[in-house]
Short mmCIF file of C-alpha atoms (C1' of nucleotides) in Angstrom, two decimals:
data_model
loop_
_atom_site.label_atom_id
_atom_site.label_comp_id
_atom_site.label_asym_id
_atom_site.label_seq_id
_atom_site.Cartn_x
_atom_site.Cartn_y
_atom_site.Cartn_z
CA MET X 1 -15.27 -20.16 4.68
CA LYS X 2 -12.31 -19.68 6.43
CA LEU X 3 -11.91 -16.99 9.06
CA LYS X 4 -8.45 -15.11 8.76
CA ILE X 5 -7.78 -13.76 5.22
CA PRO X 6 -4.56 -12.07 4.60
CA GLU X 7 -4.79 -8.42 3.50
CA ALA X 8 -2.63 -9.13 0.46
CA THR X 9 -5.38 -11.28 -0.46
CA ILE X 10 -7.92 -8.53 -0.47
CA ILE X 11 -5.49 -6.49 -2.32
CA ARG X 12 -5.12 -9.23 -5.19
CA LEU X 13 -8.82 -9.51 -5.11
CA SER X 14 -9.40 -6.03 -6.44
CA LEU X 15 -6.68 -6.52 -9.05
CA TYR X 16 -8.32 -9.86 -10.40
CA LEU X 17 -11.61 -7.64 -10.71
CA ARG X 18 -9.90 -5.12 -12.53
CA ASN X 19 -8.52 -7.77 -14.93
CA LEU X 20 -11.67 -9.39 -15.44
CA CYS X 21 -13.49 -6.18 -16.30
CA GLU X 22 -11.25 -5.93 -19.17
CA MET X 23 -11.42 -9.51 -19.84
CA GLU X 24 -15.19 -9.36 -20.14
CA ARG X 25 -14.79 -6.41 -22.34
CA LYS X 26 -12.72 -8.30 -24.62
CA GLY X 27 -15.32 -10.97 -24.78
CA HIS X 28 -13.32 -13.73 -23.11
CA VAL X 29 -15.51 -16.32 -21.66
CA THR X 30 -13.10 -18.28 -19.56
CA ILE X 31 -9.65 -17.36 -17.81
CA SER X 32 -7.14 -19.51 -16.02
CA SER X 33 -5.26 -19.03 -12.60
CA GLU X 34 -2.23 -18.79 -14.71
CA TYR X 35 -3.25 -16.03 -16.85
CA LEU X 36 -4.19 -13.96 -13.82
CA ALA X 37 -1.04 -14.84 -11.92
CA LYS X 38 1.19 -13.68 -14.80
CA SER X 39 -0.45 -10.29 -15.14
CA LEU X 40 0.37 -9.74 -11.46
CA GLY X 41 3.67 -11.57 -11.63
CA ILE X 42 2.93 -14.10 -8.93
CA LYS X 43 2.40 -18.05 -9.09
CA SER X 44 -0.89 -19.43 -10.15
CA ALA X 45 -1.10 -21.30 -6.96
CA LEU X 46 -1.51 -18.02 -4.95
CA VAL X 47 -4.43 -17.14 -7.38
CA ARG X 48 -6.27 -20.29 -6.59
CA LYS X 49 -5.43 -20.13 -2.91
CA ASP X 50 -6.97 -16.41 -2.68
CA LEU X 51 -10.17 -17.40 -4.36
CA ALA X 52 -10.35 -20.70 -2.18
CA TYR X 53 -10.83 -18.43 0.86
CA PHE X 54 -14.33 -17.74 -0.48
CA GLY X 55 -15.45 -20.74 -2.64
CA GLU X 56 -14.54 -23.18 -5.44
CA PHE X 57 -15.31 -20.81 -8.50
CA GLY X 58 -13.54 -23.03 -11.09
CA THR X 59 -13.89 -26.08 -13.44
CA LYS X 60 -11.12 -28.45 -13.36
CA GLY X 61 -9.46 -28.74 -16.72
CA VAL X 62 -11.28 -25.53 -17.85
CA GLY X 63 -10.46 -22.69 -15.68
CA TYR X 64 -12.94 -19.74 -14.31
CA ASP X 65 -16.09 -18.35 -16.01
CA VAL X 66 -15.30 -14.79 -16.74
CA LYS X 67 -18.71 -13.31 -15.94
CA ASP X 68 -19.26 -15.44 -12.90
CA LEU X 69 -15.81 -14.77 -11.19
CA HIS X 70 -16.38 -11.19 -11.93
CA ALA X 71 -20.10 -11.28 -10.19
CA GLN X 72 -18.44 -13.34 -7.26
CA ILE X 73 -15.76 -11.01 -6.45
CA LEU X 74 -18.08 -8.08 -6.74
CA ARG X 75 -20.23 -9.79 -4.38
CA ILE X 76 -17.17 -10.37 -1.96
CA PHE X 77 -16.45 -6.69 -1.83
CA GLY X 78 -20.17 -5.98 -1.20
CA LEU X 79 -20.57 -3.94 -4.50
CA ASN X 80 -23.61 -5.59 -5.55
CA ALA X 81 -25.03 -2.24 -5.25
CA ASN X 82 -23.21 1.18 -5.86
CA TRP X 83 -21.81 2.84 -2.72
CA ASN X 84 -22.26 6.46 -2.11
CA VAL X 85 -18.87 8.35 -1.45
CA ALA X 86 -18.53 11.67 -0.06
CA ILE X 87 -15.52 13.92 -0.47
CA ILE X 88 -14.39 15.90 2.32
CA GLY X 89 -11.97 18.74 1.06
CA GLU X 90 -10.27 18.94 -2.26
CA PRO X 91 -13.04 19.01 -4.92
CA GLY X 92 -10.19 18.67 -7.60
CA LEU X 93 -10.16 14.99 -6.79
CA ALA X 94 -13.67 14.56 -8.02
CA VAL X 95 -13.26 15.50 -11.32
CA PHE X 96 -10.68 12.99 -11.86
CA LEU X 97 -11.90 10.14 -9.80
CA ASP X 98 -15.58 10.35 -11.10
CA ASN X 99 -15.04 8.48 -14.36
CA ASN X 100 -13.25 5.64 -13.10
CA PHE X 101 -15.56 5.46 -9.78
CA LYS X 102 -19.06 5.17 -11.64
CA LYS X 103 -17.72 2.28 -13.78
CA ARG X 104 -16.62 0.27 -10.82
CA GLY X 105 -19.58 0.90 -8.37
CA PHE X 106 -18.85 4.17 -6.43
CA VAL X 107 -20.92 7.45 -6.88
CA ILE X 108 -19.61 10.58 -5.43
CA SER X 109 -22.80 11.67 -3.91
CA SER X 110 -21.67 14.74 -1.92
CA ILE X 111 -18.64 17.03 -1.82
CA PHE X 112 -17.87 19.41 1.14
CA ASN X 113 -15.64 22.18 1.55
CA LEU X 114 -14.21 24.45 4.37
CA ASP X 115 -13.85 27.28 1.92
CA PRO X 116 -17.03 29.48 1.87
CA GLU X 117 -15.85 30.66 -1.41
CA LYS X 118 -16.26 27.34 -3.01
CA VAL X 119 -19.62 26.48 -1.28
CA GLY X 120 -22.23 26.63 -4.28
CA THR X 121 -19.80 25.96 -7.10
CA VAL X 122 -20.87 22.56 -8.93
CA VAL X 123 -18.19 19.82 -9.65
CA ASN X 124 -19.15 17.13 -12.03
CA GLY X 125 -22.93 17.90 -11.55
CA VAL X 126 -22.68 17.89 -7.68
CA ARG X 127 -22.75 21.11 -5.46
CA ILE X 128 -20.13 21.96 -3.12
CA GLN X 129 -21.77 22.09 0.34
CA ALA X 130 -20.69 23.86 3.56
CA MET X 131 -19.40 21.76 6.52
CA ASP X 132 -22.45 22.66 8.69
CA SER X 133 -24.58 20.26 6.40
CA LEU X 134 -22.41 17.47 6.82
CA GLU X 135 -24.34 15.09 9.08
CA ALA X 136 -27.85 15.83 7.62
CA THR X 137 -26.72 15.12 3.94
CA LEU X 138 -24.51 12.20 4.71
CA LYS X 139 -27.68 10.46 6.53
CA GLY X 140 -30.08 11.78 3.94
CA LYS X 141 -28.15 10.13 1.10
CA ASN X 142 -27.21 6.96 3.07
CA THR X 143 -23.50 7.65 2.49
CA ARG X 144 -21.34 5.21 4.45
CA LEU X 145 -18.04 5.93 2.91
CA VAL X 146 -16.00 9.15 2.85
CA ILE X 147 -12.63 10.22 1.32
CA LEU X 148 -10.80 12.70 3.61
CA ALA X 149 -8.56 15.39 2.17
CA VAL X 150 -8.30 18.33 4.27
CA PRO X 151 -5.57 20.37 5.92
CA ALA X 152 -3.92 18.37 8.70
CA PRO X 153 -4.76 20.68 11.73
CA VAL X 154 -8.53 20.20 11.31
CA ALA X 155 -8.44 16.50 10.37
CA GLN X 156 -9.17 14.98 13.70
CA GLU X 157 -11.90 17.38 14.42
CA ILE X 158 -13.64 16.63 11.03
CA ALA X 159 -13.12 12.91 11.55
CA ASP X 160 -15.12 13.13 14.70
CA LYS X 161 -17.95 14.91 13.05
CA LEU X 162 -17.76 12.03 10.48
CA VAL X 163 -18.03 9.57 13.02
CA LYS X 164 -20.88 11.28 14.88
CA ALA X 165 -22.72 11.35 11.34
CA GLY X 166 -22.50 7.82 11.38
CA ILE X 167 -19.75 6.99 8.69
CA GLN X 168 -18.74 3.45 8.57
CA ALA X 169 -15.13 3.77 6.48
CA ILE X 170 -12.67 6.58 5.85
CA LEU X 171 -10.27 6.69 3.07
CA ASN X 172 -7.75 9.38 4.71
CA PHE X 173 -5.25 11.27 2.47
CA VAL X 174 -4.12 13.55 5.38
CA PRO X 175 -0.73 12.44 6.75
CA VAL X 176 -2.06 12.35 10.51
CA VAL X 177 -2.94 9.42 12.69
CA LEU X 178 -6.68 9.52 13.17
CA ASN X 179 -8.41 8.40 16.21
CA VAL X 180 -11.58 6.67 15.28
CA PRO X 181 -13.72 4.17 16.94
CA PRO X 182 -12.97 0.51 16.13
CA TRP X 183 -16.23 -0.03 14.23
CA VAL X 184 -15.17 2.63 11.86
CA LYS X 185 -12.81 1.15 9.01
CA LEU X 186 -10.10 3.63 8.47
CA ARG X 187 -7.48 3.42 5.50
CA ASN X 188 -4.63 5.84 4.94
CA VAL X 189 -3.04 7.07 1.87
CA ASP X 190 0.18 9.23 2.46
CA LEU X 191 1.17 10.47 -0.97
CA VAL X 192 4.65 11.67 0.35
CA MET X 193 5.54 8.35 1.61
CA HIS X 194 4.74 6.99 -1.92
CA LEU X 195 7.28 9.63 -3.30
CA GLU X 196 9.79 8.92 -0.71
CA ILE X 197 9.89 4.91 -1.54
CA LEU X 198 10.36 6.22 -5.18
CA THR X 199 13.25 8.70 -4.24
CA PHE X 200 14.80 5.67 -2.36
CA CYS X 201 14.58 3.50 -4.97
CA VAL X 202 15.98 6.01 -7.64
CA GLY X 203 18.52 6.80 -5.19
CA THR X 204 19.81 3.33 -4.67
CA GLN X 205 21.19 1.08 -7.16
CA ARG X 206 23.34 -0.70 -4.68
CA VAL X 207 20.50 -1.67 -2.32
CA ARG X 208 17.81 -3.97 -3.80
CA LEU X 209 14.17 -4.03 -2.64
CA VAL X 210 12.55 -7.26 -2.04
CA GLU X 211 9.67 -6.14 -3.66
CA SER X 212 9.97 -7.79 -6.87
CA ARG X 213 9.97 -11.51 -6.43
CA GLY X 214 8.67 -12.00 -9.91
CA LYS X 215 7.49 -8.58 -10.88
CA ARG X 216 4.36 -7.43 -9.27
CA PRO X 217 3.96 -3.74 -10.01
CA TRP X 218 0.71 -3.30 -8.19
CA ILE X 219 1.41 -5.27 -5.03
CA GLY X 220 3.22 -4.08 -2.01
CA GLN X 221 1.96 -0.57 -2.12
CA ALA X 222 -0.97 -1.92 -0.79
CA MET E 1 25.18 -2.52 4.70
CA LYS E 2 23.16 -5.39 3.64
CA LEU E 3 21.62 -6.10 0.24
CA LYS E 4 17.99 -6.94 0.41
CA ILE E 5 15.74 -4.80 2.24
CA PRO E 6 11.99 -5.71 2.72
CA GLU E 7 9.57 -3.04 1.29
CA ALA E 8 7.65 -2.82 4.72
CA THR E 9 10.81 -1.49 6.03
CA ILE E 10 11.03 1.25 3.70
CA ILE E 11 7.48 1.98 4.61
CA ARG E 12 8.07 2.07 7.90
CA LEU E 13 11.16 4.40 7.68
CA SER E 14 8.75 6.90 5.98
CA LEU E 15 6.54 6.61 9.17
CA TYR E 16 9.57 7.01 11.66
CA LEU E 17 10.44 10.06 9.63
CA ARG E 18 6.97 11.69 9.90
CA ASN E 19 7.09 10.91 13.60
CA LEU E 20 10.62 12.23 14.04
CA CYS E 21 9.50 15.71 12.53
CA GLU E 22 6.91 15.83 15.04
CA MET E 23 9.37 15.05 17.89
CA GLU E 24 11.90 17.66 16.64
CA ARG E 25 9.22 20.25 16.55
CA LYS E 26 8.22 19.41 20.21
CA GLY E 27 11.76 19.61 21.34
CA HIS E 28 12.50 16.29 22.09
CA VAL E 29 16.34 15.38 21.92
CA THR E 30 16.40 11.64 22.09
CA ILE E 31 13.72 8.90 21.26
CA SER E 32 13.55 5.11 21.90
CA SER E 33 12.90 2.28 19.50
CA GLU E 34 10.28 1.36 21.95
CA TYR E 35 8.59 4.68 21.42
CA LEU E 36 8.48 4.89 17.70
CA ALA E 37 7.29 1.08 17.92
CA LYS E 38 4.21 1.92 20.12
CA SER E 39 3.32 4.70 17.86
CA LEU E 40 2.94 2.08 14.80
CA GLY E 41 1.75 -0.60 16.94
CA ILE E 42 4.78 -2.88 16.11
CA LYS E 43 7.67 -4.41 18.34
CA SER E 44 10.73 -2.37 19.18
CA ALA E 45 13.04 -5.07 17.84
CA LEU E 46 11.61 -4.40 14.47
CA VAL E 47 12.17 -0.74 14.52
CA ARG E 48 16.00 -1.51 15.54
CA LYS E 49 16.16 -4.25 12.67
CA ASP E 50 14.79 -1.69 10.29
CA LEU E 51 17.31 0.93 11.12
CA ALA E 52 20.05 -1.60 11.47
CA TYR E 53 19.75 -2.18 7.53
CA PHE E 54 21.42 1.31 7.13
CA GLY E 55 23.81 1.37 10.21
CA GLU E 56 24.01 1.84 13.92
CA PHE E 57 22.43 5.13 14.65
CA GLY E 58 21.72 4.53 18.71
CA THR E 59 23.46 4.79 21.81
CA LYS E 60 23.09 1.94 24.14
CA GLY E 61 21.25 2.76 27.19
CA VAL E 62 19.87 6.14 25.71
CA GLY E 63 18.31 5.79 22.19
CA TYR E 64 18.58 7.64 19.18
CA ASP E 65 19.18 11.38 18.80
CA VAL E 66 16.15 12.84 17.25
CA LYS E 67 17.93 15.46 15.01
CA ASP E 68 20.55 12.76 13.80
CA LEU E 69 18.04 10.05 13.18
CA HIS E 70 15.86 12.49 11.27
CA ALA E 71 18.92 13.65 9.18
CA GLN E 72 19.91 9.75 8.57
CA ILE E 73 16.39 9.02 7.23
CA LEU E 74 16.31 11.91 4.94
CA ARG E 75 19.71 10.88 3.68
CA ILE E 76 18.70 7.20 3.00
CA PHE E 77 15.73 8.56 1.22
CA GLY E 78 17.91 10.76 -0.87
CA LEU E 79 16.15 13.88 0.72
CA ASN E 80 19.12 15.83 1.35
CA ALA E 81 17.93 18.50 -1.14
CA ASN E 82 14.41 19.10 -2.41
CA TRP E 83 12.86 17.14 -5.47
CA ASN E 84 11.10 18.75 -8.27
CA VAL E 85 7.73 16.98 -8.91
CA ALA E 86 5.60 17.49 -11.97
CA ILE E 87 1.83 17.03 -11.86
CA ILE E 88 0.25 15.51 -15.27
CA GLY E 89 -3.49 16.05 -15.22
CA GLU E 90 -5.46 16.90 -12.30
CA PRO E 91 -4.26 20.37 -11.22
CA GLY E 92 -6.54 20.03 -8.21
CA LEU E 93 -4.20 17.87 -6.67
CA ALA E 94 -1.67 20.53 -6.49
CA VAL E 95 -3.61 22.32 -4.36
CA PHE E 96 -3.92 19.85 -1.71
CA LEU E 97 -0.80 18.32 -1.89
CA ASP E 98 1.48 21.63 -1.80
CA ASN E 99 1.22 22.08 1.84
CA ASN E 100 2.69 18.89 2.99
CA PHE E 101 4.85 18.33 0.07
CA LYS E 102 7.10 21.48 0.83
CA LYS E 103 7.60 20.58 4.46
CA ARG E 104 8.99 17.18 3.32
CA GLY E 105 11.19 17.83 0.45
CA PHE E 106 9.14 18.05 -2.66
CA VAL E 107 8.38 20.93 -4.78
CA ILE E 108 5.76 21.02 -7.35
CA SER E 109 7.78 22.54 -10.02
CA SER E 110 5.46 22.08 -12.91
CA ILE E 111 1.77 21.53 -14.01
CA PHE E 112 0.63 19.98 -17.27
CA ASN E 113 -2.85 19.63 -18.48
CA LEU E 114 -4.46 17.99 -21.74
CA ASP E 115 -7.12 20.33 -21.86
CA PRO E 116 -6.21 23.54 -23.69
CA GLU E 117 -8.86 25.73 -21.65
CA LYS E 118 -6.86 25.13 -18.49
CA VAL E 119 -3.41 25.97 -19.89
CA GLY E 120 -2.37 29.14 -18.73
CA THR E 121 -4.42 29.14 -15.49
CA VAL E 122 -2.13 29.67 -12.49
CA VAL E 123 -2.45 27.06 -9.49
CA ASN E 124 -0.56 27.56 -6.37
CA GLY E 125 1.92 30.01 -8.18
CA VAL E 126 2.59 27.59 -10.85
CA ARG E 127 1.18 27.92 -14.45
CA ILE E 128 -0.51 25.10 -16.20
CA GLN E 129 1.36 23.96 -19.40
CA ALA E 130 0.45 22.36 -22.66
CA MET E 131 1.62 18.90 -22.98
CA ASP E 132 3.85 19.74 -25.87
CA SER E 133 6.24 21.74 -23.46
CA LEU E 134 6.54 18.59 -21.61
CA GLU E 135 9.93 17.38 -22.50
CA ALA E 136 11.82 20.87 -22.67
CA THR E 137 10.15 21.79 -19.15
CA LEU E 138 11.07 18.53 -17.41
CA LYS E 139 14.49 18.70 -18.44
CA GLY E 140 14.81 22.38 -17.90
CA LYS E 141 13.72 22.20 -14.24
CA ASN E 142 15.62 19.05 -13.70
CA THR E 143 12.32 17.03 -12.71
CA ARG E 144 12.92 13.54 -12.06
CA LEU E 145 9.65 12.65 -10.31
CA VAL E 146 6.28 12.85 -11.85
CA ILE E 147 2.55 12.15 -10.72
CA LEU E 148 0.47 11.00 -13.39
CA ALA E 149 -3.39 11.48 -12.95
CA VAL E 150 -4.76 11.57 -16.61
CA PRO E 151 -7.48 9.50 -18.07
CA ALA E 152 -6.96 6.07 -18.64
CA PRO E 153 -7.06 5.69 -22.33
CA VAL E 154 -3.87 8.10 -22.79
CA ALA E 155 -2.03 7.09 -19.92
CA GLN E 156 0.54 4.65 -21.66
CA GLU E 157 1.03 7.31 -24.40
CA ILE E 158 1.87 9.88 -21.91
CA ALA E 159 4.25 7.51 -20.10
CA ASP E 160 5.95 6.90 -23.02
CA LYS E 161 6.68 10.64 -23.28
CA LEU E 162 7.77 10.83 -19.63
CA VAL E 163 10.15 8.03 -20.36
CA LYS E 164 11.38 9.93 -23.40
CA ALA E 165 11.74 13.10 -21.50
CA GLY E 166 14.27 11.08 -19.00
CA ILE E 167 11.89 11.00 -16.11
CA GLN E 168 13.25 8.58 -13.27
CA ALA E 169 10.22 7.66 -11.45
CA ILE E 170 6.35 7.98 -11.78
CA LEU E 171 3.72 7.98 -9.21
CA ASN E 172 0.78 6.62 -11.09
CA PHE E 173 -2.84 7.26 -10.14
CA VAL E 174 -4.27 5.72 -13.46
CA PRO E 175 -5.64 2.14 -13.03
CA VAL E 176 -3.77 0.87 -15.89
CA VAL E 177 -0.71 -1.37 -15.89
CA LEU E 178 1.86 0.79 -17.29
CA ASN E 179 4.96 -0.49 -19.33
CA VAL E 180 8.22 1.38 -18.55
CA PRO E 181 11.58 0.50 -18.76
CA PRO E 182 13.22 -1.18 -15.85
CA TRP E 183 15.21 1.85 -15.06
CA VAL E 184 12.16 4.09 -14.34
CA LYS E 185 10.67 3.33 -11.04
CA LEU E 186 6.80 2.92 -11.04
CA ARG E 187 4.41 3.05 -8.11
CA ASN E 188 1.04 2.79 -8.31
CA VAL E 189 -1.84 4.00 -6.18
CA ASP E 190 -5.36 2.79 -7.07
CA LEU E 191 -7.97 4.66 -5.32
CA VAL E 192 -10.77 2.23 -6.17
CA MET E 193 -8.88 -0.51 -4.86
CA HIS E 194 -8.60 1.24 -1.40
CA LEU E 195 -12.52 1.78 -1.61
CA GLU E 196 -12.95 -1.86 -2.31
CA ILE E 197 -10.97 -3.00 0.74
CA LEU E 198 -13.02 -0.62 2.84
CA THR E 199 -16.50 -2.10 1.56
CA PHE E 200 -15.03 -5.40 2.23
CA CYS E 201 -14.07 -4.44 5.70
CA VAL E 202 -17.46 -3.02 6.38
CA GLY E 203 -19.38 -5.51 4.64
CA THR E 204 -17.91 -8.59 6.56
CA GLN E 205 -18.07 -8.82 10.36
CA ARG E 206 -17.51 -12.52 10.13
CA VAL E 207 -14.33 -12.53 8.27
CA ARG E 208 -11.51 -10.83 9.97
CA LEU E 209 -8.65 -9.48 8.24
CA VAL E 210 -5.04 -10.43 9.34
CA GLU E 211 -4.14 -6.75 9.22
CA SER E 212 -4.19 -5.92 12.71
CA ARG E 213 -1.78 -7.92 14.61
CA GLY E 214 -1.27 -5.13 17.38
CA LYS E 215 -2.86 -2.12 15.63
CA ARG E 216 -0.80 -0.65 12.97
CA PRO E 217 -3.12 1.89 10.91
CA TRP E 218 -0.52 2.86 8.44
CA ILE E 219 0.94 -0.43 7.47
CA GLY E 220 -0.46 -3.08 5.03
CA GLN E 221 -1.67 -0.37 2.66
CA ALA E 222 1.36 0.12 1.62
"C1'" DC M 1 20.71 -0.14 34.76
"C1'" DC M 2 18.70 0.65 30.41
"C1'" DA M 3 18.17 0.54 25.63
"C1'" DT M 4 20.59 -0.87 21.54
"C1'" DG M 5 22.00 -4.67 17.99
"C1'" DT M 6 21.31 -9.56 16.73
"C1'" DG M 7 20.96 -14.66 16.24
"C1'" DA M 8 17.38 -18.12 17.12
"C1'" DA M 9 12.42 -19.07 17.25
"C1'" DC M 10 8.23 -18.17 15.46
"C1'" DG M 11 4.38 -17.22 12.38
"C1'" DA M 12 2.41 -16.09 8.34
"C1'" DT M 13 2.48 -15.85 3.29
"C1'" DT M 14 3.91 -17.93 -0.96
"C1'" DT M 15 5.76 -21.78 -3.76
"C1'" DC M 16 5.97 -26.30 -4.83
"C1'" DA M 17 4.07 -30.62 -5.92
"C1'" DC M 18 0.50 -33.59 -7.06
"C1'" DA M 19 -4.32 -35.47 -6.46
"C1'" DG M 20 -8.68 -35.11 -8.14
"C1'" DC M 21 -11.76 -34.11 -11.74
"C1'" DA M 22 -14.09 -32.47 -16.08
"C1'" DT S 1 -4.86 -34.08 -21.06
"C1'" DG S 2 -5.42 -29.69 -18.80
"C1'" DC S 3 -6.37 -26.98 -14.93
"C1'" DT S 4 -8.29 -26.39 -10.31
"C1'" DG S 5 -7.85 -27.15 -5.34
"C1'" DT S 6 -4.86 -28.21 -1.62
"C1'" DG S 7 -1.42 -30.46 1.93
"C1'" DA S 8 3.62 -30.00 2.68
"C1'" DA S 9 7.52 -27.42 2.02
"C1'" DA S 10 10.19 -22.99 1.55
"C1'" DT S 11 10.63 -18.45 1.96
"C1'" DC S 12 10.12 -14.24 4.19
"C1'" DG S 13 8.99 -10.93 7.85
"C1'" DT S 14 8.22 -10.42 12.74
"C1'" DT S 15 8.98 -11.22 17.46
"C1'" DC S 16 11.64 -13.14 21.49
"C1'" DA S 17 15.52 -13.05 24.26
"C1'" DC S 18 19.90 -12.09 25.68
"C1'" DA S 19 24.74 -10.16 25.07
"C1'" DT S 20 26.72 -5.90 24.58
"C1'" DG S 21 28.45 -1.40 25.92
"C1'" DG S 22 27.53 3.48 27.32
#
DNA sequence: CCATGTGAACGATTTCACAGCA
DNA sequence: TGCTGTGAAATCGTTCACATGG
């Protein structure tokens, strides 16, 4: 196994996985790198290179076994077992997310909110809790992953509490640069940024974004 | 003005913008490429190159005028005036988003939902509407931008309606490859993908993601 | 003197092209 | 023959280094 893996490879791995679920559902037995590549608008050699970082999963002259490759990628992501996810703030997210999440190995195990009025409400079978039960609940439920969607002014303060509670990764929706220790993995999603990119694209017919060599609707947003 | 602009440049432009708002609020008059670069963990030459795609905004020996650069980037994004945004599905998003959105030039002008029970409810001053009023409302309110967060099985069908209603750009949260005509700009955000990347990072101490040359917590997600 | 703007060098990622095996 | 796995080449993005000008 090699040592340096491009982030783009990991992003594509997730998209291959989504594709493989679909293929498995449809009853396909094998799949070619060419097919996966087409669906992402990339070249097949890149698909093979991506997979080669982790092993030799294919059969020459045949392709990849759908079920096997699916299992391999799940293993690569550490998704052999489900992961508990806590949502801090915005309980509305939970409703929308829950359907997709369960199917793909993530369980919304707890929801927290700053607003005392909302505490006690049940969303998708999960009771909204107050912030003071954060540490105890996260540790009790073995929650290593958190989605953060709170108002910007309190984001860092809450992030600190999460770190103290032993969380290992944060998916941050707050448009603020969070400071966390290096062992906590952080991923930021700024929705305004995505909208700005869209307005840029809408506004400029003159300028051409490089983005689409081929046509890869899911890549680059990372 | 050059013709091909890397998507990464547009992403950074959005981050510069966020930074400039902060600087302006703090009363800073000028800002250097070095300062902007440090805050993103990149080299100053890259900041200058990014800006050079669009013009010469700086003064040699001094730096950039905060207010001017702020205005220039807003103009580049086409954000001289506010953009109306419609949310299809998940009204909970609206509550969380509204605060940040307004400040940065986006107004949630309408919310639609498939569930008849929710229609009529008022969220953040916006009445939730039924899907059958989609086209009339979007056209009436001059809405060119839509956030799509509906169940996967109906996503394509609704996307078709949006295209028919003359929408120009879609920010898609549904983990499905949407087919839209080339003049409609599409940007996909798959939250499960982001969680998978995080579980990958948590799982592997052995493997090192290339991601962090320097330290750019906001880049690569795209 | 200081920070911008940019050609040249570098590094990383993607594609090409083909060897190797079912 | 058909498709994988992989060096070599091409491409794209970032950094270096410096000329330029306030």
